[in-house]
mmCIF file of C-alpha atoms in Angstrom:
data_model
loop_
_atom_site.group_PDB
_atom_site.id
_atom_site.type_symbol
_atom_site.label_atom_id
_atom_site.label_comp_id
_atom_site.label_asym_id
_atom_site.label_seq_id
_atom_site.Cartn_x
_atom_site.Cartn_y
_atom_site.Cartn_z
ATOM 1 C CA MET A 1 0.018 0.042 -0.010
ATOM 2 C CA VAL A 2 2.783 2.409 0.879
ATOM 3 C CA GLY A 3 4.470 1.671 -2.423
ATOM 4 C CA LEU A 4 1.295 2.571 -4.313
ATOM 5 C CA VAL A 5 0.976 5.834 -2.497
ATOM 6 C CA LEU A 6 4.618 6.712 -3.289
ATOM 7 C CA ILE A 7 4.234 5.801 -6.916
ATOM 8 C CA ALA A 8 1.060 7.967 -7.132
ATOM 9 C CA LEU A 9 2.911 10.881 -5.569
ATOM 10 C CA PHE A 10 5.799 10.377 -7.998
ATOM 11 C CA TRP A 11 3.472 10.653 -11.014
ATOM 12 C CA LEU A 12 1.602 13.654 -9.527
ATOM 13 C CA MET A 13 4.931 15.481 -9.214
ATOM 14 C CA ARG A 14 5.812 14.648 -12.813
ATOM 15 C CA LEU A 15 2.314 15.877 -13.932
ATOM 16 C CA ALA A 16 2.745 19.075 -11.949
ATOM 17 C CA ALA A 17 6.124 19.715 -13.570
ATOM 18 C CA LEU A 18 4.614 19.222 -17.019
ATOM 19 C CA VAL A 19 1.772 21.670 -16.291
ATOM 20 C CA ILE A 20 4.167 24.259 -14.960
ATOM 21 C CA ALA A 21 6.419 23.874 -17.968
ATOM 22 C CA LEU A 22 3.416 24.323 -20.341
ATOM 23 C CA MET A 23 2.173 27.358 -18.458
ATOM 24 C CA THR A 24 5.652 28.882 -18.558
ATOM 25 C CA GLY A 25 5.914 28.193 -22.274
ATOM 26 C CA VAL A 26 2.669 30.054 -22.848
ATOM 27 C CA ALA A 27 3.825 33.003 -20.736
ATOM 28 C CA LEU A 28 7.087 33.146 -22.665
ATOM 29 C CA ALA A 29 5.325 32.893 -26.009
ATOM 30 C CA ARG A 30 3.101 35.806 -25.037
ATOM 31 C CA GLY A 31 6.168 37.806 -23.863
ATOM 32 C CA HIS A 32 5.112 38.211 -20.269
ATOM 33 C CA ALA A 33 7.771 38.640 -17.707
ATOM 34 C CA ARG A 34 10.448 36.491 -19.328
ATOM 35 C CA ARG A 35 13.003 36.724 -16.514
ATOM 36 C CA THR A 36 10.378 35.898 -13.841
ATOM 37 C CA ALA A 37 9.012 32.983 -15.849
ATOM 38 C CA LEU A 38 12.526 31.539 -16.369
ATOM 39 C CA LEU A 39 13.532 31.866 -12.743
ATOM 40 C CA GLY A 40 10.197 30.440 -11.608
ATOM 41 C CA THR A 41 10.623 27.507 -13.940
ATOM 42 C CA LEU A 42 14.178 26.825 -12.829
ATOM 43 C CA ALA A 43 13.159 26.941 -9.137
ATOM 44 C CA THR A 44 10.196 24.743 -9.723
ATOM 45 C CA PHE A 45 12.163 22.099 -11.571
ATOM 46 C CA LEU A 46 14.832 22.092 -8.835
ATOM 47 C CA VAL A 47 12.208 21.620 -6.100
ATOM 48 C CA LEU A 48 10.272 18.983 -8.133
ATOM 49 C CA GLY A 49 13.466 17.221 -9.042
ATOM 50 C CA TYR A 50 14.412 16.864 -5.418
ATOM 51 C CA GLY A 51 10.970 15.650 -4.618
ATOM 52 C CA VAL A 52 11.136 13.018 -7.282
ATOM 53 C CA TYR A 53 14.575 11.952 -6.023
ATOM 54 C CA ARG A 54 13.259 11.646 -2.444
ATOM 55 C CA ALA A 55 10.157 9.753 -3.608
ATOM 56 C CA HIS A 56 12.360 7.319 -5.566
ATOM 57 C CA MET A 57 14.656 6.746 -2.625
ATOM 58 C CA ALA A 58 11.710 6.153 -0.260
ATOM 59 C CA LEU A 59 10.140 3.691 -2.683
ATOM 60 C CA THR A 60 13.509 1.854 -3.088
ATOM 61 C CA ASP A 61 13.902 1.719 0.729
ATOM 62 C CA TRP A 62 10.430 0.331 1.135
ATOM 63 C CA TYR A 63 10.870 -2.142 -1.663
ATOM 64 C CA CYS A 64 14.143 -3.407 -0.245
ATOM 65 C CA ALA A 65 12.686 -3.672 3.274
ATOM 66 C CA THR A 66 10.105 -6.206 2.070
ATOM 67 C CA ASP A 67 12.820 -8.673 1.162
ATOM 68 C CA ARG A 68 10.651 -10.180 -1.553
ATOM 69 C CA HIS A 69 13.086 -9.684 -4.356
ATOM 70 C CA PRO A 70 16.667 -9.407 -2.996
ATOM 71 C CA ASP A 71 18.180 -9.543 -6.451
ATOM 72 C CA ALA A 72 16.047 -6.731 -7.736
ATOM 73 C CA CYS A 73 16.918 -4.770 -4.617
ATOM 74 C CA ARG A 74 20.665 -5.136 -5.188
ATOM 75 C CA SER A 75 20.053 -3.996 -8.845
ATOM 76 C CA LEU A 76 18.065 -0.876 -7.732
ATOM 77 C CA LEU A 77 20.806 0.141 -5.371
ATOM 78 C CA GLY A 78 23.552 -0.541 -7.904
ATOM 79 C CA ARG A 79 25.179 -3.285 -5.864
ATOM 80 C CA ASP A 80 25.291 -6.001 -8.560
#
């Protein structure tokens, strides 16, 4: 159950990043506040990127804690 919640959060963050990128693209195309739009996009992607990283690590930790697939766990952690 925890894994499903983490996966859902991961995809919601990706969707939010896509929506923000599209809105910024529209703002840039219309010529509104280019510097603000670019800085906002950069900050947003940095924050979302860190969130995606943390969600991935939490999902990996949860998956490895189940001990269902030890080979896959070693592969996820790069310990082949």
